[in-house]
mmCIF file of C-alpha atoms in Angstrom:
data_model
loop_
_atom_site.group_PDB
_atom_site.id
_atom_site.type_symbol
_atom_site.label_atom_id
_atom_site.label_comp_id
_atom_site.label_asym_id
_atom_site.label_seq_id
_atom_site.Cartn_x
_atom_site.Cartn_y
_atom_site.Cartn_z
ATOM 1 C CA UNK A 241 55.720 -47.276 50.582
ATOM 2 C CA UNK A 242 52.848 -49.893 49.501
ATOM 3 C CA UNK A 243 50.796 -52.480 51.666
ATOM 4 C CA UNK A 244 51.415 -55.922 51.617
ATOM 5 C CA UNK A 245 48.991 -57.512 49.045
ATOM 6 C CA UNK A 246 47.341 -59.608 51.573
ATOM 7 C CA UNK A 247 43.818 -60.250 50.604
ATOM 8 C CA UNK A 248 42.118 -59.275 48.097
ATOM 9 C CA UNK A 249 41.153 -56.560 46.746
ATOM 10 C CA UNK A 250 37.745 -55.629 47.518
ATOM 11 C CA UNK A 251 35.986 -51.521 48.340
ATOM 12 C CA UNK A 252 35.829 -48.956 44.831
ATOM 13 C CA UNK A 253 37.986 -45.840 45.250
ATOM 14 C CA UNK A 254 34.436 -44.159 46.090
ATOM 15 C CA UNK A 255 33.858 -46.559 49.243
ATOM 16 C CA UNK A 256 37.800 -45.600 50.425
ATOM 17 C CA UNK A 257 37.388 -42.103 50.694
ATOM 18 C CA UNK A 258 34.208 -42.640 52.854
ATOM 19 C CA UNK A 259 35.800 -45.170 54.887
ATOM 20 C CA UNK A 260 39.666 -42.964 55.285
ATOM 21 C CA UNK A 261 37.418 -38.945 54.759
ATOM 22 C CA UNK A 262 40.612 -38.860 52.218
ATOM 23 C CA UNK A 263 39.510 -36.770 48.872
ATOM 24 C CA UNK A 264 38.985 -39.011 46.011
ATOM 25 C CA UNK A 265 42.097 -36.749 44.339
ATOM 26 C CA UNK A 266 44.550 -36.845 47.297
ATOM 27 C CA UNK A 267 43.573 -40.379 47.860
ATOM 28 C CA UNK A 268 45.061 -39.850 43.434
ATOM 29 C CA UNK A 269 47.572 -37.842 43.952
ATOM 30 C CA UNK A 270 48.917 -39.533 47.141
ATOM 31 C CA UNK A 271 48.864 -43.216 45.093
ATOM 32 C CA UNK A 272 51.247 -41.739 41.845
ATOM 33 C CA UNK A 273 52.796 -38.838 43.347
ATOM 34 C CA UNK A 274 54.197 -40.452 46.571
ATOM 35 C CA UNK A 275 53.272 -44.484 46.134
ATOM 36 C CA UNK A 276 51.612 -44.323 49.026
ATOM 37 C CA UNK A 277 49.563 -47.398 48.670
ATOM 38 C CA UNK A 278 48.680 -49.086 45.594
ATOM 39 C CA UNK A 279 45.596 -50.295 44.742
ATOM 40 C CA UNK A 280 44.857 -53.360 42.158
ATOM 41 C CA UNK A 281 42.871 -51.568 38.991
ATOM 42 C CA UNK A 282 39.929 -53.771 37.205
ATOM 43 C CA UNK A 283 37.370 -53.204 34.834
ATOM 44 C CA UNK A 284 35.462 -51.308 38.139
ATOM 45 C CA UNK A 285 38.762 -48.906 38.193
ATOM 46 C CA UNK A 286 41.302 -49.227 41.562
ATOM 47 C CA UNK A 287 39.779 -51.134 43.844
ATOM 48 C CA UNK A 288 41.328 -51.277 48.184
ATOM 49 C CA UNK A 289 42.333 -54.122 50.428
ATOM 50 C CA UNK A 290 41.228 -54.030 53.494
ATOM 51 C CA UNK A 291 45.701 -52.909 54.769
ATOM 52 C CA UNK A 292 45.080 -50.437 51.866
ATOM 53 C CA UNK A 293 42.084 -48.728 53.815
ATOM 54 C CA UNK A 294 43.491 -49.280 57.400
ATOM 55 C CA UNK A 295 46.910 -48.116 55.833
ATOM 56 C CA UNK A 296 45.156 -44.020 54.375
ATOM 57 C CA UNK A 297 43.458 -43.477 57.837
ATOM 58 C CA UNK A 298 47.003 -44.179 59.180
ATOM 59 C CA UNK A 299 48.095 -41.847 56.816
ATOM 60 C CA UNK A 300 45.062 -39.515 56.958
ATOM 61 C CA UNK A 301 44.894 -39.096 60.743
ATOM 62 C CA UNK A 302 48.964 -38.555 60.634
ATOM 63 C CA UNK A 303 48.703 -35.558 57.642
ATOM 64 C CA UNK A 304 45.220 -34.473 60.053
ATOM 65 C CA UNK A 305 47.838 -33.504 63.232
ATOM 66 C CA UNK A 306 50.332 -31.408 61.035
ATOM 67 C CA UNK A 307 53.012 -34.136 58.806
ATOM 68 C CA UNK A 308 53.499 -33.626 54.942
ATOM 69 C CA UNK A 309 52.271 -36.599 53.712
ATOM 70 C CA UNK A 310 55.662 -36.287 51.626
ATOM 71 C CA UNK A 311 57.336 -37.773 54.085
ATOM 72 C CA UNK A 312 54.928 -40.256 56.059
ATOM 73 C CA UNK A 313 54.411 -41.868 52.317
ATOM 74 C CA UNK A 314 57.752 -44.209 53.989
ATOM 75 C CA UNK A 315 57.563 -45.085 56.375
ATOM 76 C CA UNK A 316 55.733 -48.230 57.589
ATOM 77 C CA UNK A 317 52.671 -48.996 59.290
ATOM 78 C CA UNK A 318 54.298 -49.247 63.091
ATOM 79 C CA UNK A 319 55.738 -46.178 62.173
ATOM 80 C CA UNK A 320 52.913 -44.565 61.033
ATOM 81 C CA UNK A 321 51.081 -45.696 64.389
ATOM 82 C CA UNK A 322 53.961 -44.486 66.760
ATOM 83 C CA UNK A 323 52.787 -40.418 64.977
ATOM 84 C CA UNK A 324 49.183 -41.311 64.905
ATOM 85 C CA UNK A 325 48.450 -41.532 68.782
ATOM 86 C CA UNK A 326 49.950 -37.578 68.553
ATOM 87 C CA UNK A 327 47.970 -36.663 65.271
ATOM 88 C CA UNK A 328 45.016 -37.293 67.075
ATOM 89 C CA UNK A 329 44.969 -35.146 70.416
ATOM 90 C CA UNK A 330 46.114 -31.587 67.718
ATOM 91 C CA UNK A 331 43.363 -33.378 64.430
ATOM 92 C CA UNK A 332 40.291 -33.104 67.262
ATOM 93 C CA UNK A 333 37.786 -30.272 66.649
ATOM 94 C CA UNK A 334 37.560 -27.820 68.505
ATOM 95 C CA UNK A 335 34.081 -29.307 69.411
ATOM 96 C CA UNK A 336 35.459 -32.306 70.464
ATOM 97 C CA UNK A 337 35.392 -32.192 73.963
ATOM 98 C CA UNK A 338 36.923 -34.350 77.349
ATOM 99 C CA UNK A 339 37.347 -37.797 77.859
ATOM 100 C CA UNK A 340 33.916 -39.357 79.642
ATOM 101 C CA UNK A 341 31.896 -35.811 77.835
ATOM 102 C CA UNK A 342 28.951 -36.436 75.066
ATOM 103 C CA UNK A 343 30.251 -35.127 72.077
ATOM 104 C CA UNK A 344 27.521 -32.120 69.557
ATOM 105 C CA UNK A 345 25.401 -34.544 67.513
ATOM 106 C CA UNK A 346 23.492 -32.432 66.384
ATOM 107 C CA UNK A 347 24.700 -32.752 62.498
ATOM 108 C CA UNK A 348 24.503 -37.168 63.053
ATOM 109 C CA UNK A 349 21.490 -35.800 64.176
ATOM 110 C CA UNK A 350 19.954 -34.004 61.564
ATOM 111 C CA UNK A 351 20.871 -36.141 59.331
ATOM 112 C CA UNK A 352 18.011 -38.999 61.196
ATOM 113 C CA UNK A 353 15.044 -36.717 61.156
ATOM 114 C CA UNK A 354 16.230 -35.867 57.026
ATOM 115 C CA UNK A 355 16.330 -40.352 56.460
ATOM 116 C CA UNK A 356 20.106 -38.897 54.907
ATOM 117 C CA UNK A 357 22.040 -41.794 55.022
ATOM 118 C CA UNK A 358 24.380 -40.747 53.077
ATOM 119 C CA UNK A 359 24.565 -37.666 55.950
ATOM 120 C CA UNK A 360 24.964 -40.741 58.812
ATOM 121 C CA UNK A 361 28.220 -42.581 57.139
ATOM 122 C CA UNK A 362 29.927 -39.064 57.192
ATOM 123 C CA UNK A 363 29.613 -37.804 60.068
ATOM 124 C CA UNK A 364 29.686 -41.050 61.108
ATOM 125 C CA UNK A 365 32.793 -41.184 59.539
ATOM 126 C CA UNK A 366 34.315 -37.105 60.284
ATOM 127 C CA UNK A 367 33.696 -39.034 63.284
ATOM 128 C CA UNK A 368 35.728 -41.707 63.383
ATOM 129 C CA UNK A 369 38.249 -39.996 61.583
ATOM 130 C CA UNK A 370 39.399 -38.162 64.722
ATOM 131 C CA UNK A 371 38.020 -40.755 67.897
ATOM 132 C CA UNK A 372 39.818 -43.657 68.954
ATOM 133 C CA UNK A 373 38.104 -46.315 68.851
ATOM 134 C CA UNK A 374 36.784 -46.813 73.056
ATOM 135 C CA UNK A 375 35.710 -42.398 72.523
ATOM 136 C CA UNK A 376 33.217 -43.235 68.871
ATOM 137 C CA UNK A 377 31.521 -45.915 71.445
ATOM 138 C CA UNK A 378 31.606 -44.370 73.737
ATOM 139 C CA UNK A 379 30.823 -40.050 73.132
ATOM 140 C CA UNK A 380 29.328 -41.009 69.708
ATOM 141 C CA UNK A 381 27.404 -44.112 68.787
ATOM 142 C CA UNK A 382 26.157 -45.123 72.160
ATOM 143 C CA UNK A 383 24.407 -41.995 73.783
ATOM 144 C CA UNK A 384 22.821 -41.811 69.760
ATOM 145 C CA UNK A 385 22.523 -44.907 69.714
ATOM 146 C CA UNK A 386 20.196 -44.133 73.765
ATOM 147 C CA UNK A 387 18.553 -40.737 72.799
ATOM 148 C CA UNK A 388 17.219 -42.595 68.935
ATOM 149 C CA UNK A 389 15.445 -45.251 71.933
ATOM 150 C CA UNK A 390 14.536 -42.349 74.430
ATOM 151 C CA UNK A 391 13.048 -41.052 71.044
ATOM 152 C CA UNK A 392 10.963 -44.097 69.868
ATOM 153 C CA UNK A 393 9.614 -44.089 72.312
ATOM 154 C CA UNK A 394 8.726 -40.823 73.086
ATOM 155 C CA UNK A 395 7.017 -40.605 69.672
ATOM 156 C CA UNK A 396 9.371 -37.997 68.411
ATOM 157 C CA UNK A 397 11.690 -40.712 65.947
ATOM 158 C CA UNK A 398 10.008 -43.380 64.347
ATOM 159 C CA UNK A 399 11.208 -46.821 64.133
ATOM 160 C CA UNK A 400 12.385 -46.462 60.700
ATOM 161 C CA UNK A 401 15.001 -44.331 61.758
ATOM 162 C CA UNK A 402 16.163 -46.028 64.658
ATOM 163 C CA UNK A 403 16.241 -48.940 62.300
ATOM 164 C CA UNK A 404 18.447 -47.007 59.932
ATOM 165 C CA UNK A 405 21.068 -45.206 62.909
ATOM 166 C CA UNK A 406 21.099 -48.869 63.856
ATOM 167 C CA UNK A 407 22.119 -49.783 60.632
ATOM 168 C CA UNK A 408 25.189 -46.570 59.603
ATOM 169 C CA UNK A 409 26.441 -47.745 63.125
ATOM 170 C CA UNK A 410 26.210 -51.552 62.666
ATOM 171 C CA UNK A 411 28.221 -51.109 59.217
ATOM 172 C CA UNK A 412 30.690 -48.747 60.671
ATOM 173 C CA UNK A 413 31.702 -50.934 63.068
ATOM 174 C CA UNK A 414 32.193 -54.052 60.778
ATOM 175 C CA UNK A 415 34.734 -52.462 58.538
ATOM 176 C CA UNK A 416 36.540 -51.273 61.784
ATOM 177 C CA UNK A 417 35.731 -54.715 63.414
ATOM 178 C CA UNK A 418 37.907 -55.708 58.946
ATOM 179 C CA UNK A 419 40.707 -52.967 59.220
ATOM 180 C CA UNK A 420 41.869 -54.322 62.644
ATOM 181 C CA UNK A 421 41.328 -57.900 62.160
ATOM 182 C CA UNK A 422 45.115 -59.691 63.772
ATOM 183 C CA UNK A 423 45.242 -63.776 61.482
ATOM 184 C CA UNK A 424 48.942 -64.383 64.359
ATOM 185 C CA UNK A 425 46.580 -63.049 67.388
ATOM 186 C CA UNK A 426 47.801 -65.184 71.334
ATOM 187 C CA UNK A 427 44.186 -64.621 72.755
ATOM 188 C CA UNK A 428 41.574 -65.117 71.157
ATOM 189 C CA UNK A 429 37.418 -63.918 72.159
ATOM 190 C CA UNK A 430 33.687 -64.952 71.161
ATOM 191 C CA UNK A 431 31.042 -62.148 70.783
ATOM 192 C CA UNK A 432 27.686 -62.921 70.706
ATOM 193 C CA UNK A 433 24.735 -61.923 72.471
ATOM 194 C CA UNK A 434 21.584 -65.157 73.953
ATOM 195 C CA UNK A 435 18.849 -66.082 72.221
ATOM 196 C CA UNK A 436 16.052 -62.800 72.448
ATOM 197 C CA UNK A 437 19.163 -59.947 72.680
ATOM 198 C CA UNK A 438 18.617 -59.110 68.993
ATOM 199 C CA UNK A 439 20.733 -55.828 70.105
ATOM 200 C CA UNK A 440 23.889 -55.840 69.452
ATOM 201 C CA UNK A 441 26.104 -52.531 68.699
ATOM 202 C CA UNK A 442 27.693 -52.591 71.811
ATOM 203 C CA UNK A 443 28.252 -56.470 71.717
ATOM 204 C CA UNK A 444 29.831 -55.589 68.413
ATOM 205 C CA UNK A 445 31.487 -52.233 69.478
ATOM 206 C CA UNK A 446 33.760 -54.361 71.938
ATOM 207 C CA UNK A 447 34.632 -56.684 69.450
ATOM 208 C CA UNK A 448 36.074 -53.878 67.435
ATOM 209 C CA UNK A 449 37.484 -52.826 70.897
ATOM 210 C CA UNK A 450 39.134 -55.769 71.465
ATOM 211 C CA UNK A 451 40.649 -56.060 67.709
ATOM 212 C CA UNK A 452 42.048 -53.049 67.774
ATOM 213 C CA UNK A 453 43.388 -53.851 70.793
ATOM 214 C CA UNK A 454 45.622 -56.790 69.491
ATOM 215 C CA UNK A 455 43.205 -59.224 70.404
ATOM 216 C CA UNK A 456 41.892 -62.557 67.981
ATOM 217 C CA UNK A 457 37.918 -61.580 67.727
ATOM 218 C CA UNK A 458 35.962 -63.700 66.501
ATOM 219 C CA UNK A 459 32.008 -62.135 66.707
ATOM 220 C CA UNK A 460 28.909 -64.588 65.551
ATOM 221 C CA UNK A 461 26.264 -62.287 66.415
ATOM 222 C CA UNK A 462 23.162 -62.138 67.712
ATOM 223 C CA UNK A 463 20.207 -64.051 69.199
ATOM 224 C CA UNK A 464 22.014 -67.592 68.855
ATOM 225 C CA UNK A 465 21.629 -70.345 71.678
ATOM 226 C CA UNK A 466 23.212 -71.200 74.162
ATOM 227 C CA UNK A 467 23.841 -74.398 72.780
ATOM 228 C CA UNK A 468 25.290 -72.157 69.367
ATOM 229 C CA UNK A 469 27.253 -70.141 71.028
ATOM 230 C CA UNK A 470 28.539 -72.568 73.746
ATOM 231 C CA UNK A 471 29.372 -75.587 70.501
ATOM 232 C CA UNK A 472 31.780 -72.781 69.038
ATOM 233 C CA UNK A 473 33.617 -72.013 72.179
ATOM 234 C CA UNK A 474 36.408 -74.734 71.064
ATOM 235 C CA UNK A 475 36.547 -74.361 67.356
ATOM 236 C CA UNK A 476 37.403 -70.510 67.757
ATOM 237 C CA UNK A 477 39.774 -71.345 69.989
ATOM 238 C CA UNK A 478 38.068 -69.387 72.430
ATOM 239 C CA UNK A 479 39.788 -68.160 75.578
ATOM 240 C CA UNK A 480 36.817 -65.152 76.360
ATOM 241 C CA UNK A 481 33.354 -65.577 75.571
ATOM 242 C CA UNK A 482 31.787 -62.314 75.746
ATOM 243 C CA UNK A 483 28.107 -61.852 75.997
ATOM 244 C CA UNK A 484 26.079 -58.402 75.555
ATOM 245 C CA UNK A 485 22.873 -58.375 76.921
ATOM 246 C CA UNK A 486 21.157 -55.103 77.365
ATOM 247 C CA UNK A 487 18.413 -56.836 77.300
ATOM 248 C CA UNK A 488 16.730 -55.442 81.483
ATOM 249 C CA UNK A 489 13.767 -57.724 81.373
ATOM 250 C CA UNK A 490 14.324 -60.828 82.659
ATOM 251 C CA UNK A 491 12.174 -64.113 82.342
ATOM 252 C CA UNK A 492 12.201 -67.666 82.480
ATOM 253 C CA UNK A 493 13.559 -68.924 78.567
ATOM 254 C CA UNK A 494 16.504 -66.353 79.220
ATOM 255 C CA UNK A 495 17.819 -67.467 82.868
ATOM 256 C CA UNK A 496 17.954 -70.956 81.219
ATOM 257 C CA UNK A 497 19.488 -70.488 77.937
ATOM 258 C CA UNK A 498 22.309 -68.165 80.510
ATOM 259 C CA UNK A 499 22.255 -70.958 83.121
ATOM 260 C CA UNK A 500 23.109 -73.209 80.081
ATOM 261 C CA UNK A 501 26.056 -70.924 79.312
ATOM 262 C CA UNK A 502 27.349 -71.327 82.824
ATOM 263 C CA UNK A 503 27.411 -75.114 83.396
ATOM 264 C CA UNK A 504 28.106 -75.587 79.641
ATOM 265 C CA UNK A 505 30.791 -73.237 78.924
ATOM 266 C CA UNK A 506 34.577 -75.106 79.118
ATOM 267 C CA UNK A 507 36.280 -74.584 82.065
ATOM 268 C CA UNK A 508 39.480 -72.779 80.093
ATOM 269 C CA UNK A 509 37.013 -70.431 78.812
ATOM 270 C CA UNK A 510 36.491 -67.157 80.811
ATOM 271 C CA UNK A 511 33.001 -65.738 81.069
ATOM 272 C CA UNK A 512 32.587 -61.847 80.079
ATOM 273 C CA UNK A 513 28.701 -60.455 80.587
ATOM 274 C CA UNK A 514 28.263 -56.653 79.427
ATOM 275 C CA UNK A 515 24.984 -54.149 79.312
ATOM 276 C CA UNK A 516 21.311 -53.793 81.352
ATOM 277 C CA UNK A 517 20.833 -57.409 80.953
ATOM 278 C CA UNK A 518 24.211 -59.061 82.939
ATOM 279 C CA UNK A 519 23.361 -57.111 86.037
ATOM 280 C CA UNK A 520 19.483 -58.213 86.110
ATOM 281 C CA UNK A 521 21.846 -61.700 86.332
ATOM 282 C CA UNK A 522 23.934 -61.099 88.064
ATOM 283 C CA UNK A 523 23.143 -64.154 90.516
ATOM 284 C CA UNK A 524 23.481 -66.082 87.192
ATOM 285 C CA UNK A 525 26.659 -65.176 86.180
ATOM 286 C CA UNK A 526 29.347 -63.659 88.555
ATOM 287 C CA UNK A 527 29.801 -67.443 89.910
ATOM 288 C CA UNK A 528 31.064 -68.355 87.005
ATOM 289 C CA UNK A 529 32.487 -64.650 85.614
ATOM 290 C CA UNK A 530 32.278 -61.133 85.174
ATOM 291 C CA UNK A 531 30.020 -58.427 84.542
ATOM 292 C CA UNK A 532 31.812 -55.421 83.684
ATOM 293 C CA UNK A 533 30.105 -51.985 83.493
ATOM 294 C CA UNK A 534 30.954 -50.075 81.146
ATOM 295 C CA UNK A 535 33.688 -49.656 78.248
ATOM 296 C CA UNK A 536 36.241 -48.452 80.838
ATOM 297 C CA UNK A 537 36.550 -51.639 82.692
ATOM 298 C CA UNK A 538 35.834 -53.650 79.976
ATOM 299 C CA UNK A 539 39.157 -52.475 78.516
ATOM 300 C CA UNK A 540 41.127 -52.798 81.594
ATOM 301 C CA UNK A 541 40.131 -56.995 81.267
ATOM 302 C CA UNK A 542 41.366 -56.470 76.922
ATOM 303 C CA UNK A 543 44.916 -55.205 78.607
ATOM 304 C CA UNK A 544 45.592 -57.767 81.001
ATOM 305 C CA UNK A 545 45.018 -60.497 78.489
ATOM 306 C CA UNK A 546 48.092 -58.566 76.463
ATOM 307 C CA UNK A 547 46.284 -56.132 74.378
ATOM 308 C CA UNK A 548 47.115 -52.773 73.329
ATOM 309 C CA UNK A 549 45.411 -48.967 74.407
ATOM 310 C CA UNK A 550 44.145 -48.352 71.306
#
């Protein structure tokens, strides 16, 4: 069953192989023999859309769960999603522990030590292929990023390596955010970090979770003035503004920015804040909104809005 051509094709086959964890030869066989997807062709060769990539990830998950590609290729994306819940559990490698336990990320750290962008991307993609979005964040991305930060402060890692890991994670999450995007989602969330807050991976991860839950997402990025954030809420159709505050240190400028957001955010837009800095500024945030201590409590709020658990 071929996918709808919902958007212009933008990924060459090598990029699709990296994003899905499917070998190039296997991709070609799935297309030729089973019509799993139908890429377009141009002078660069096969080109795939976001919808193609999303479908191939579903197919790969179901195959790893024990189903044959010959049977799967004729199923709709919704039918594949139903299969993939069980497929994920069956596909977890032996080193994947129960929820809440940090994974063995030795290979990922080794790739970072060698400045191997290819190795980092490969290992992140491997783990992303078998983990739920929330587990990817809680057991891989955030623990690794925290450890890299600690190693940098202690002199065991260079700042260039911290930037390399952050860049790889940003690319991965951005890709998933596009893959999960819903144009007609009934509820929309706006994501940003305020002025002076340049750490965005946790906030980008929260946006990815919302998109994977079937909710609409507008991700503005990091280090934005309060005025820009507030003025974006109405045209974005936001029901919720999600602020990332990972920097625990407080200063008068940060307090002024947060107070402006609290004071001027439209009354019908909910305010959620997460990260170490959110608790630091609880006296400003709590009278107007929620402070979410972790991704589990955040996901509960997504479900309250009508999101599904992905």
